[in-house]
PDB file of C-alpha atoms in Angstrom:
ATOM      1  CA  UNK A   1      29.567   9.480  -7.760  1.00  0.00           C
ATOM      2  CA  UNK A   2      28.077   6.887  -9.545  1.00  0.00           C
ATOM      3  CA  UNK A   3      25.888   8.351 -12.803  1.00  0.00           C
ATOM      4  CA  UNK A   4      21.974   7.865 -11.786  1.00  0.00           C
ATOM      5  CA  UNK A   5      19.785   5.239 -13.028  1.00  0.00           C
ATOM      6  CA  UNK A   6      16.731   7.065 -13.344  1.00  0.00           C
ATOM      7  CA  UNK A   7      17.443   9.388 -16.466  1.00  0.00           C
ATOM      8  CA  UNK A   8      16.009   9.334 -19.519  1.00  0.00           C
ATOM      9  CA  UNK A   9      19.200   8.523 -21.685  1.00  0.00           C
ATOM     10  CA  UNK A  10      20.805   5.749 -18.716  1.00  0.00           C
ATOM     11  CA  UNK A  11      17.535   4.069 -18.658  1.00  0.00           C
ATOM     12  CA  UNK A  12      17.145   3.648 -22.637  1.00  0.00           C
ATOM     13  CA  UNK A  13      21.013   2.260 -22.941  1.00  0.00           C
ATOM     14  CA  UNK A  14      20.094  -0.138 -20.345  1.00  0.00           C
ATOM     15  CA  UNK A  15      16.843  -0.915 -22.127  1.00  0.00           C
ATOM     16  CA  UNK A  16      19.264  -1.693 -24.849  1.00  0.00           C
ATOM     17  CA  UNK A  17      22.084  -3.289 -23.908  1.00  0.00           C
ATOM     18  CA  UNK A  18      19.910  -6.018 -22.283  1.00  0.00           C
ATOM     19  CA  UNK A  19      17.241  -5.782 -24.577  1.00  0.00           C
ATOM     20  CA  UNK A  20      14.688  -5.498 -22.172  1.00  0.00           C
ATOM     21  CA  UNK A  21      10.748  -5.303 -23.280  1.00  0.00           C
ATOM     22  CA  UNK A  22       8.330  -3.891 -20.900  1.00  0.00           C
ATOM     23  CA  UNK A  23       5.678  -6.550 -19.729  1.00  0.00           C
ATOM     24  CA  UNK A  24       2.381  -4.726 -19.301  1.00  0.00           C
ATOM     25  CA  UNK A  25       1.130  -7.506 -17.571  1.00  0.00           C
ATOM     26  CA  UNK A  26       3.526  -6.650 -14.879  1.00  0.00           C
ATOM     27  CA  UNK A  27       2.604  -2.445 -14.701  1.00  0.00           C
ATOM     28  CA  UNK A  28       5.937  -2.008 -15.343  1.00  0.00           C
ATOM     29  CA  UNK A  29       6.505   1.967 -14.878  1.00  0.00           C
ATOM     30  CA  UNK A  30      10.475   2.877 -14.555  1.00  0.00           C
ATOM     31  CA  UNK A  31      10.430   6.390 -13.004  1.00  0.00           C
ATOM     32  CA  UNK A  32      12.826   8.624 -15.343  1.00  0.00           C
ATOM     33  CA  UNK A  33      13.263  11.419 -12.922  1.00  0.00           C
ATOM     34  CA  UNK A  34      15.983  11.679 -10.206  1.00  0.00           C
ATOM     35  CA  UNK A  35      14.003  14.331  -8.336  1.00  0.00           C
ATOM     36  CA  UNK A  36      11.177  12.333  -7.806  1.00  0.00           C
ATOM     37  CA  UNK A  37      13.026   9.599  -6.247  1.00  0.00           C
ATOM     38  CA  UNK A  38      15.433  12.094  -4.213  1.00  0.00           C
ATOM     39  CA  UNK A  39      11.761  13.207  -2.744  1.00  0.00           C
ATOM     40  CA  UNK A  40      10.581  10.174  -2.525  1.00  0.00           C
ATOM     41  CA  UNK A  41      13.294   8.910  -0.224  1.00  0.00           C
ATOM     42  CA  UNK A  42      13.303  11.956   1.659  1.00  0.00           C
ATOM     43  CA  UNK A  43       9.884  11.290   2.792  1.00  0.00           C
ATOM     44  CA  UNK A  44      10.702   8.485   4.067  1.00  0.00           C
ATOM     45  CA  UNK A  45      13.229   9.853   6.611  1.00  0.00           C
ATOM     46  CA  UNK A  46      15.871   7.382   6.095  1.00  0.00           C
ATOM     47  CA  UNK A  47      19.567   7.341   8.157  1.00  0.00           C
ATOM     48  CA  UNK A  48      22.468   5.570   7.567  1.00  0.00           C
ATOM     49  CA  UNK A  49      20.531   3.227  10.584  1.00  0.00           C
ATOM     50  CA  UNK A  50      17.642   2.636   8.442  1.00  0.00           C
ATOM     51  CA  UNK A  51      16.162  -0.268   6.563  1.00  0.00           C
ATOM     52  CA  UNK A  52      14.508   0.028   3.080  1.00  0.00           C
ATOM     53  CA  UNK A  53      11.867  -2.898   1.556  1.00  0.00           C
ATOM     54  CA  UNK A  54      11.238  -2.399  -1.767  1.00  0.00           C
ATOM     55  CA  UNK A  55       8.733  -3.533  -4.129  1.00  0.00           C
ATOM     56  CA  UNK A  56       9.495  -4.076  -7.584  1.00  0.00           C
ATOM     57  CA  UNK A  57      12.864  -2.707  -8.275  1.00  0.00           C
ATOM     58  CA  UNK A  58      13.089  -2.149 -12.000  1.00  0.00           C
ATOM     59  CA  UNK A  59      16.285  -1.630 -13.352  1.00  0.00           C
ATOM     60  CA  UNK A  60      17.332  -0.106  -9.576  1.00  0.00           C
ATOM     61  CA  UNK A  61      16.340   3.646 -10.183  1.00  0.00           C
ATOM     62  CA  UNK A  62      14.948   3.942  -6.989  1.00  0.00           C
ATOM     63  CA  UNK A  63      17.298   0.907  -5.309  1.00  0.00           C
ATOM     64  CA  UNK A  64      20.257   3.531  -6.022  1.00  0.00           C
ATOM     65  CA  UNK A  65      18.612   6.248  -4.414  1.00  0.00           C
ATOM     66  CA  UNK A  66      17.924   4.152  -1.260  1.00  0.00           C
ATOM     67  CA  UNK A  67      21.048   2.506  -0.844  1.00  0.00           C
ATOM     68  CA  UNK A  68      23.225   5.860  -1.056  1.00  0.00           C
ATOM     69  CA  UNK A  69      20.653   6.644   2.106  1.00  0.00           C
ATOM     70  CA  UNK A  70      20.608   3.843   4.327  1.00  0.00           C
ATOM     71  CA  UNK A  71      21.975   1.202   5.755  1.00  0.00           C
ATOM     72  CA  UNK A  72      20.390  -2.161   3.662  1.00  0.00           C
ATOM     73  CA  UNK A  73      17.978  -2.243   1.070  1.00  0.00           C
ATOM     74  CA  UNK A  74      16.173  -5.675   0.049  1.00  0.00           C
ATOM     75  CA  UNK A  75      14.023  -5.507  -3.223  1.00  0.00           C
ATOM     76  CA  UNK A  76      11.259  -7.910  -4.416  1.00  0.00           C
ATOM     77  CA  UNK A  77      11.683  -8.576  -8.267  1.00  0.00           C
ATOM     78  CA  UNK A  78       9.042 -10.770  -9.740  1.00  0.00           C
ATOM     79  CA  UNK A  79      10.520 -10.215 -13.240  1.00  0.00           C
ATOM     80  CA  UNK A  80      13.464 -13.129 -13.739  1.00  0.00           C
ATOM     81  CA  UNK A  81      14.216 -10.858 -16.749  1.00  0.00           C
ATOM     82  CA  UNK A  82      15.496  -8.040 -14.445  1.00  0.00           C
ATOM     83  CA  UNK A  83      18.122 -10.340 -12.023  1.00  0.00           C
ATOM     84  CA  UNK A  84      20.662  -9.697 -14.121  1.00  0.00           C
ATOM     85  CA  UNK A  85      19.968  -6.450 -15.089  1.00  0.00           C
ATOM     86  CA  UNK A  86      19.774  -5.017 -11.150  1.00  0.00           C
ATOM     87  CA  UNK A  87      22.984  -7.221 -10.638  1.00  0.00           C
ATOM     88  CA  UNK A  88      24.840  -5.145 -13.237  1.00  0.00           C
ATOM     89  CA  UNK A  89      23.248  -1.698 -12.261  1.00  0.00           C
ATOM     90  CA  UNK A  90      23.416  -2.150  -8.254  1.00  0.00           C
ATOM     91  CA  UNK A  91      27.134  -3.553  -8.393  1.00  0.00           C
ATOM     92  CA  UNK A  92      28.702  -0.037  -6.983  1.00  0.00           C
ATOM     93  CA  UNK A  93      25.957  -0.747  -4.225  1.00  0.00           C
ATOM     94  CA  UNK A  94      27.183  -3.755  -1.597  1.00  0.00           C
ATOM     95  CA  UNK A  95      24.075  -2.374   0.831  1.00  0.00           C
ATOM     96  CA  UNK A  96      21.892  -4.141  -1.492  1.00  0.00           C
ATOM     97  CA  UNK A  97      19.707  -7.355  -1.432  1.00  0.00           C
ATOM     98  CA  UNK A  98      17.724  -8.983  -4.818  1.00  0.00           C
ATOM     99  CA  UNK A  99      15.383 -11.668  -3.915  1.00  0.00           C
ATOM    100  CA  UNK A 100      13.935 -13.068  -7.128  1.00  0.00           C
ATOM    101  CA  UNK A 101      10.246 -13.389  -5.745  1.00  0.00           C
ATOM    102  CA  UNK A 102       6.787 -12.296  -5.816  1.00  0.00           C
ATOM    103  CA  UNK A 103       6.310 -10.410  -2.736  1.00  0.00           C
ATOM    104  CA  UNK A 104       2.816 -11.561  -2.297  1.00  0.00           C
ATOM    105  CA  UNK A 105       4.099 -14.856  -2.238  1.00  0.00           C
ATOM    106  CA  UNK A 106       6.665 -13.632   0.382  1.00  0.00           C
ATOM    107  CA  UNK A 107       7.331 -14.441   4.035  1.00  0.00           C
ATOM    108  CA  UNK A 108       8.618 -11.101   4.484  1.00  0.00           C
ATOM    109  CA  UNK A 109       8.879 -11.056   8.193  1.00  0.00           C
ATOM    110  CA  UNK A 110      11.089 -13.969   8.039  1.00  0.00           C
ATOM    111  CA  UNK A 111      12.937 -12.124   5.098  1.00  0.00           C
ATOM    112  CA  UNK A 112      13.240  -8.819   7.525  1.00  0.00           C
ATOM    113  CA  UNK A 113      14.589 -11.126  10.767  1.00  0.00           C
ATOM    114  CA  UNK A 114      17.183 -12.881   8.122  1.00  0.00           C
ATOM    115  CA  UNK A 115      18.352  -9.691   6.494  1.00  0.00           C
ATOM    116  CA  UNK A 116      17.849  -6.635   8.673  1.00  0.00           C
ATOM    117  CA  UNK A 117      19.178  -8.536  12.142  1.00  0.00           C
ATOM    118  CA  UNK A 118      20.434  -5.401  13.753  1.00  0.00           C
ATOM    119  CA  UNK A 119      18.204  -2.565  12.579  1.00  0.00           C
ATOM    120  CA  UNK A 120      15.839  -1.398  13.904  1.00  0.00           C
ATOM    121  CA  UNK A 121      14.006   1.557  11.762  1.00  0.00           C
ATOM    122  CA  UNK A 122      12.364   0.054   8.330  1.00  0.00           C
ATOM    123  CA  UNK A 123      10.422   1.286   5.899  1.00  0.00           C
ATOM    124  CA  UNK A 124       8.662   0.020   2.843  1.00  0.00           C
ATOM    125  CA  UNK A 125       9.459   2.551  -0.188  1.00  0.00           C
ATOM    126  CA  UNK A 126       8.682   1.644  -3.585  1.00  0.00           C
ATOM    127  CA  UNK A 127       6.971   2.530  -6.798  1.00  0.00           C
ATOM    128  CA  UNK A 128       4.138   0.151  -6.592  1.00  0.00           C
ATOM    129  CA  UNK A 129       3.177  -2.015  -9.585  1.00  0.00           C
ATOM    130  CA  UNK A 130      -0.155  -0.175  -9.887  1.00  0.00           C
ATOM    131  CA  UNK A 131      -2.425  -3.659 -10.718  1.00  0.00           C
ATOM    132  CA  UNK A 132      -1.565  -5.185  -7.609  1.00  0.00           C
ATOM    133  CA  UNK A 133      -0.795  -2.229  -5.518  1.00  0.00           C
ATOM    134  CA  UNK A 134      -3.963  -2.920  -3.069  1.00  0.00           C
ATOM    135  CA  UNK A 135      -3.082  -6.420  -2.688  1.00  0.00           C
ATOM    136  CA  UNK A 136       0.557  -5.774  -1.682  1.00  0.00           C
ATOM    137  CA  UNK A 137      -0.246  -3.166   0.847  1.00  0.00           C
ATOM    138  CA  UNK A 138      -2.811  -5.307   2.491  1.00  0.00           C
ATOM    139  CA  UNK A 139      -0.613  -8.340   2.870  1.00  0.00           C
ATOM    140  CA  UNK A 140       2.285  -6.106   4.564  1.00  0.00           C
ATOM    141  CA  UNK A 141      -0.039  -4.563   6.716  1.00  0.00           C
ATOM    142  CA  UNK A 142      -2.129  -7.885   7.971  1.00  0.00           C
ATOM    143  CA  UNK A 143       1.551  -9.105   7.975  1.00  0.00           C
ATOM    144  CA  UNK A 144       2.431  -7.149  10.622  1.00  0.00           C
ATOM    145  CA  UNK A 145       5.620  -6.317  10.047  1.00  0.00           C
ATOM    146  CA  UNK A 146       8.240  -4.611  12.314  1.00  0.00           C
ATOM    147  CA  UNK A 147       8.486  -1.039  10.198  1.00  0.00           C
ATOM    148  CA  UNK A 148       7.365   2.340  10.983  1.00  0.00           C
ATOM    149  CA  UNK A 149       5.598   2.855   7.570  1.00  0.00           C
ATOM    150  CA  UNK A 150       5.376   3.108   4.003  1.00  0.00           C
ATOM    151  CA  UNK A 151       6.103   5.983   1.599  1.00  0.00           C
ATOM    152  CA  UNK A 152       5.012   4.254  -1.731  1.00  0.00           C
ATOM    153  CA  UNK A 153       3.910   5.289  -5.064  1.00  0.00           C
ATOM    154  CA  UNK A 154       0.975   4.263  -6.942  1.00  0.00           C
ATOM    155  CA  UNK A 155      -2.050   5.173  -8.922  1.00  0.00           C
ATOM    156  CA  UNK A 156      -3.597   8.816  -7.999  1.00  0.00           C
ATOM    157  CA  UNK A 157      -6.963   7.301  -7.836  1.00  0.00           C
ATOM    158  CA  UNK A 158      -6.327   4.782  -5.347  1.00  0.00           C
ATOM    159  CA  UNK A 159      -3.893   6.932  -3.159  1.00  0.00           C
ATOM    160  CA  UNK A 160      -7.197   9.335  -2.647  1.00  0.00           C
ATOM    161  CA  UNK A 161      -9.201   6.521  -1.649  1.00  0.00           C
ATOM    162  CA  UNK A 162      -6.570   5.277   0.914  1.00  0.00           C
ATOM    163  CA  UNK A 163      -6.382   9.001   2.565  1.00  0.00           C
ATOM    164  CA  UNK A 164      -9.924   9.954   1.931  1.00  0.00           C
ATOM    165  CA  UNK A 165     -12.056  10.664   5.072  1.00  0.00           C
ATOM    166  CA  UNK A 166     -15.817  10.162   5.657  1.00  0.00           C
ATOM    167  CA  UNK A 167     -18.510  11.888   3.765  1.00  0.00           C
ATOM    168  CA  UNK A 168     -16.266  11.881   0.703  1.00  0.00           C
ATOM    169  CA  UNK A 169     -16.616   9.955  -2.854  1.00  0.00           C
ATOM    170  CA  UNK A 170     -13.212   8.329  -2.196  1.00  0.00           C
ATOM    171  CA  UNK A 171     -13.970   7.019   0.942  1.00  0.00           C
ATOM    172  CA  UNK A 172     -14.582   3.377   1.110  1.00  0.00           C
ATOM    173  CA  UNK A 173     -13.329   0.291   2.723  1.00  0.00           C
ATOM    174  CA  UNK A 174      -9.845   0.424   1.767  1.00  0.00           C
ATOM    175  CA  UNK A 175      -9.654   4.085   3.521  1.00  0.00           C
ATOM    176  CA  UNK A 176     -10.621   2.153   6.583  1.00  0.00           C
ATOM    177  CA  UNK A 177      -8.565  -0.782   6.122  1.00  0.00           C
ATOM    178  CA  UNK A 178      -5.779   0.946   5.510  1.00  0.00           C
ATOM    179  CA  UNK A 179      -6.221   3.966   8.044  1.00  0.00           C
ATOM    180  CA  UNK A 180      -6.856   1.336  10.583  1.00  0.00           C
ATOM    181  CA  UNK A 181      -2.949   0.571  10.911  1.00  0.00           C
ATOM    182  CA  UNK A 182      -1.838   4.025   9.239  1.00  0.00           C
ATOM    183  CA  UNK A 183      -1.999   7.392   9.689  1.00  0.00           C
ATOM    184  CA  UNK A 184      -2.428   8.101   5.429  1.00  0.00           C
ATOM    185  CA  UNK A 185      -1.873  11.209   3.725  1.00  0.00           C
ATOM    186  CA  UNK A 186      -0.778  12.348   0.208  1.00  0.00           C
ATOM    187  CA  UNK A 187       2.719  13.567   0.108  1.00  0.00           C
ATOM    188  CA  UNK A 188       3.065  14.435  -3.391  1.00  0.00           C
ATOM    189  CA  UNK A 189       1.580  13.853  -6.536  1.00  0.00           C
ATOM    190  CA  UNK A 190       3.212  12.732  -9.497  1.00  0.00           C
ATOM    191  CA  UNK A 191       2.694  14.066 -13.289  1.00  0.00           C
ATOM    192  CA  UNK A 192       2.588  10.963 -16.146  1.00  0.00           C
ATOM    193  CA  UNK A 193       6.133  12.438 -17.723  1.00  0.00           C
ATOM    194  CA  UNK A 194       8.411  11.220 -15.258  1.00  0.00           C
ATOM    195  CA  UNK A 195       7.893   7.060 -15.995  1.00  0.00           C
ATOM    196  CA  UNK A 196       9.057   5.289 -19.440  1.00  0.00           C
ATOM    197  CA  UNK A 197       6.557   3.987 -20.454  1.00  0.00           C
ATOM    198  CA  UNK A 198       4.041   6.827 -19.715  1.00  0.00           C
ATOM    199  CA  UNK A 199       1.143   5.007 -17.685  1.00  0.00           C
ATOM    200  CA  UNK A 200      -2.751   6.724 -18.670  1.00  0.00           C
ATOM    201  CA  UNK A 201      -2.761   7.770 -15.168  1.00  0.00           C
ATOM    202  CA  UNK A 202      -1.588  10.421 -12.715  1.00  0.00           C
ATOM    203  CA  UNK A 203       0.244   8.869  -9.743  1.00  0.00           C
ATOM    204  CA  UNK A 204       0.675   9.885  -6.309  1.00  0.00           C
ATOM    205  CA  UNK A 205       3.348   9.301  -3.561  1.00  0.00           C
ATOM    206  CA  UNK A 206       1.391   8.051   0.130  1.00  0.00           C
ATOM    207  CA  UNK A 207       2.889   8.278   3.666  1.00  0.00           C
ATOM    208  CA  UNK A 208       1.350   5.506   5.747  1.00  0.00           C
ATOM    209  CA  UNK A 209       2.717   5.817   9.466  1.00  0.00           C
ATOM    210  CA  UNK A 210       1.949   2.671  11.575  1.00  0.00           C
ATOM    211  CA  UNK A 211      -0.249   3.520  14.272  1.00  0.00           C
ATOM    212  CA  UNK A 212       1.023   2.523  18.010  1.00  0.00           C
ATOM    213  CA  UNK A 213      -2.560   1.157  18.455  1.00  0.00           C
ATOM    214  CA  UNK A 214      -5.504   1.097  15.988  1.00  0.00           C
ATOM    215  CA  UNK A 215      -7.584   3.807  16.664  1.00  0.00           C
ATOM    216  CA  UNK A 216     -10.378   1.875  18.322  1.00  0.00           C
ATOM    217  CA  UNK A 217     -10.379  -1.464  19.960  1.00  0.00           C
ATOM    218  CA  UNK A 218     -12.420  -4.213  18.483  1.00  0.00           C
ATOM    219  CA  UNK A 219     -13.357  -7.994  19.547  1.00  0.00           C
ATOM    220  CA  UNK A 220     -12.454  -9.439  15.885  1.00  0.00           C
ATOM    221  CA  UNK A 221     -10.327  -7.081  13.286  1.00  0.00           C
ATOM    222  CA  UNK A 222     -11.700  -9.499  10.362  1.00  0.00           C
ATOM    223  CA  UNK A 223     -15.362  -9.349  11.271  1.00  0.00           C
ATOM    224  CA  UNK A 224     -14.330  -5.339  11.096  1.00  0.00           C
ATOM    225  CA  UNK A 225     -13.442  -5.630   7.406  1.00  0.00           C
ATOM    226  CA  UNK A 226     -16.438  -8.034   6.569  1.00  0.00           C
ATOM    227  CA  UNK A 227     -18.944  -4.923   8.097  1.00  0.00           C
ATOM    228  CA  UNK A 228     -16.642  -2.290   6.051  1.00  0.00           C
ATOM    229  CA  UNK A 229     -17.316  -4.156   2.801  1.00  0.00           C
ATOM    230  CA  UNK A 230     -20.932  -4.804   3.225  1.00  0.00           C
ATOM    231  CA  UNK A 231     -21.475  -1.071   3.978  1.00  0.00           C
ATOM    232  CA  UNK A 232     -19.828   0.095   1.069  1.00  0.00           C
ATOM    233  CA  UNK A 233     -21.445  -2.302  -1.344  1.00  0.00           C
ATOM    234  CA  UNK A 234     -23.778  -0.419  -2.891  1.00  0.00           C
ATOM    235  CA  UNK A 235     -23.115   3.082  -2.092  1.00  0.00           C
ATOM    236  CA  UNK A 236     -26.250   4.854  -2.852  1.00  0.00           C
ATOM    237  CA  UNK A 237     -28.271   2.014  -0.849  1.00  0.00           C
ATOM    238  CA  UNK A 238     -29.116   2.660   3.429  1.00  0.00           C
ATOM    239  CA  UNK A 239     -26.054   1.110   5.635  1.00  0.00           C
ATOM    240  CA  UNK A 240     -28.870  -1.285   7.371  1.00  0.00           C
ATOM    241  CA  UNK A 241     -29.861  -2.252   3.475  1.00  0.00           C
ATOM    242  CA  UNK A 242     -26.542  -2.813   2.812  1.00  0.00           C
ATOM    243  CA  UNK A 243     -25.625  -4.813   5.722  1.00  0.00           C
ATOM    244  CA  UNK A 244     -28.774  -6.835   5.439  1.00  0.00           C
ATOM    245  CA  UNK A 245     -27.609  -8.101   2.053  1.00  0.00           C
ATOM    246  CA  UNK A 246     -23.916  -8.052   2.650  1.00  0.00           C
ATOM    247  CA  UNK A 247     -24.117 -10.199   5.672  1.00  0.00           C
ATOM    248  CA  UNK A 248     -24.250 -13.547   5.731  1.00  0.00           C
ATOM    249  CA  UNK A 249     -27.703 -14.187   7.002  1.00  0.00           C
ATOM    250  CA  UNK A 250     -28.682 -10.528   7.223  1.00  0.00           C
ATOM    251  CA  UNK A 251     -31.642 -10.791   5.698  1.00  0.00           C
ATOM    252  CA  UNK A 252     -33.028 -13.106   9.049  1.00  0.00           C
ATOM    253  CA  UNK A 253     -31.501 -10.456  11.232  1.00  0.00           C
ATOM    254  CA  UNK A 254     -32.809  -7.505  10.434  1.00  0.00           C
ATOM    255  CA  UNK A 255     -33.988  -6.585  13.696  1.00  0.00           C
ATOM    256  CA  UNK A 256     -30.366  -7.441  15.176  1.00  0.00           C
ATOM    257  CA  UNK A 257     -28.946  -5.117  12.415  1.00  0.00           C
ATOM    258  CA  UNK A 258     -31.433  -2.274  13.261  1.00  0.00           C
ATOM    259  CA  UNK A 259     -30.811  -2.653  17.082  1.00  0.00           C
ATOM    260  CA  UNK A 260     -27.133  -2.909  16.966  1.00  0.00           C
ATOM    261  CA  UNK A 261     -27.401   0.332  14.421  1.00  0.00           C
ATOM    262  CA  UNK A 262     -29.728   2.508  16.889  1.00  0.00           C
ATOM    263  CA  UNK A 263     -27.759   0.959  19.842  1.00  0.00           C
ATOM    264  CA  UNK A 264     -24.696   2.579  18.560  1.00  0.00           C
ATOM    265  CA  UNK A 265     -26.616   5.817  17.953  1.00  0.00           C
ATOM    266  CA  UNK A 266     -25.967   5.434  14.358  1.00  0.00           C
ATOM    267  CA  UNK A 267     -29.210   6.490  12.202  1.00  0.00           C
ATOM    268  CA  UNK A 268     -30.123   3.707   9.795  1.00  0.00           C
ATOM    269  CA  UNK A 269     -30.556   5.371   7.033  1.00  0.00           C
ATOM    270  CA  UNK A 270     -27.452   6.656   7.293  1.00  0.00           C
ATOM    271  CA  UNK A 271     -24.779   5.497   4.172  1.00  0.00           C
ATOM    272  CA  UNK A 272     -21.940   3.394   4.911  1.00  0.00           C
ATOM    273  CA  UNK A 273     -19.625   6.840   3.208  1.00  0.00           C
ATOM    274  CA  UNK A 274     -20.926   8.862   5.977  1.00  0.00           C
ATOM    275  CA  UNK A 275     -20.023   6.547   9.232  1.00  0.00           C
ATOM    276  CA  UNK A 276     -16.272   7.388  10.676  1.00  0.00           C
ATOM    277  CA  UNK A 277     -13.913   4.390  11.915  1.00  0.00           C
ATOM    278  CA  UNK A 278     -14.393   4.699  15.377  1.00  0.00           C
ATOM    279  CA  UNK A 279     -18.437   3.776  14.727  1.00  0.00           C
ATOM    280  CA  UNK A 280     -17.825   0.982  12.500  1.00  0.00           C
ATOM    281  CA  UNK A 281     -15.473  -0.572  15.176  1.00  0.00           C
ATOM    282  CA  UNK A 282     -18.665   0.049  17.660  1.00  0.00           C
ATOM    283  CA  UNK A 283     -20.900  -1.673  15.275  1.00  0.00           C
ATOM    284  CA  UNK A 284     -19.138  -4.353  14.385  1.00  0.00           C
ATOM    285  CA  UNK A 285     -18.514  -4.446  17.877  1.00  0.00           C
ATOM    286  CA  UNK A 286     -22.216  -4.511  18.780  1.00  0.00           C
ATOM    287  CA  UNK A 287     -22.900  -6.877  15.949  1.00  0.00           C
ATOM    288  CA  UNK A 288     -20.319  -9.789  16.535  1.00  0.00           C
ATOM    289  CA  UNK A 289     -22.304 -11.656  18.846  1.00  0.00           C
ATOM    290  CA  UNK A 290     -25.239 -12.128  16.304  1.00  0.00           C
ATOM    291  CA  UNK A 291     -23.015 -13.181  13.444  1.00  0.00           C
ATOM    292  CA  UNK A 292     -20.827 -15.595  15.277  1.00  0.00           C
TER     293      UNK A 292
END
């Protein structure tokens, strides 16, 4: 059995022996911890059948981890200074594909039908790079990719606002974005002592499962978001003031707004925090026709 990555003394030596810098610019985090990432790929439910994207790599903590528990794994490094690093690291693990590229930048679905052919179970699991963590998880999911879910760790902050429900101070428009595809919740949370170098915040490890069907059916998915965003704003401010001024042309339709609102047996003076998913997808519904 190869010695893991992820410990404190493995990770410094091969700190060292490459003489690798962390870029803070890149939220570079390397978990320290093989627990964590035993967990982490536990939660993800992996066989020997299974598929693993993952996002930022490292030095292959995680990578290892993964490819001792499924079938392929295929890693986005954006960091040139790490190729030859996870080459050296990853060479007891032939499962395992680098591609030198910023996932964001990525046709991944392409990337999946080249590499993963014949499998048919594939997750995303990763340790998010936490300034672009919303970004990433939004492309995959509007990518539509042919996985079952996520498990993926990032910020603590953000993971409550993906999982929060209405009526709480979490819940915004990425809860609905993301719980649109997903069923979210919070599988573990994660203290700052595990990562060299120690970020300022707690982290948290989701579970995103990728719904069969969203959980309402709407005319236009986008003209969904654009109603999410303008209700959440300004929070403290009505959802018909908000989606007055966050509407192109709102201001002219007010009496659309109102009638859509009251049509949908949603009170106007209502906030945006307090409205569930299934009546924004009735009121964007209701209020497509006047905006298009």
């Amino acid at each position: 059995m190869n010695k893991d990555i992820a410990t404190p003394i493995r990770t410094k030596e091969i700190l060292k022996k490459y003489g690798f810098s962390f870029k803070k610019s890149l939220g570079q985090n390397f978990i320290i911890d093989p627990n964590i990432l035993r967990n982490i790929v536990n939660y993800a439910g992996l066989t020997e059948e299974s598929g693993a994207i993952e996002i930022g790599p490292g030095i292959g903590a995680l990578t290892e981890h993964l490819a001792r528990n499924c079938k392929k794994v295929v890693a986005f490094e954006i960091d040139g200074r790490l190729i030859p690093v996870l080459e050296d690291t990853l060479s007891p693990y032939p499962n395992v594909k680098i591609i030198h590229s910023d996932v964001l930048k990525a046709d991944v679905a392409k990337i999946i039908e080249e590499e993963m052919l014949d499998i048919k179970d594939i997750m995303v699991v990763a340790n998010l790079p936490y300034y672009v963590t919303t970004p990433i998880l939004m492309k995959l999911l509007n990518d539509r990719l042919p996985i079952r879910g996520f498990v993926v760790m990032m910020q603590k902050e953000v993971a409550d606002r993906i999982t929060a429900k209405p009526g709480t101070k979490s819940y915004g428009s990425l809860s609905i974005a993301v719980q649109y595809y997903t069923h979210a919740e919070v599988v573990m949370t994660v203290p700052k002592t595990v990562f060299m170098p120690q970020p300022n915040v707690d982290s948290a490890v989701i579970r995103l499962t990728m719904r069969e069907a969203p959980p309402i059916q709407v005319v236009d998915e986008d003209f969904l978001f654009v109603v999410t965003r303008a209700a959440f704003a300004q929070r403290r401010k009505t959802i018909l003031n908000n989606l007055q001024s966050g509407l192109k042309s709102g201001k002219e339709k007010k009496q659309q707004i109102l009638d859509a609102l009251l049509s949908c047996g949603i009170d106007p003076f209502r906030r945006g925090e307090t409205l569930t998913i299934e009546e924004f997808g009735n009121l964007s519904n209701e209020l497509y026709p006047h905006f298009h």
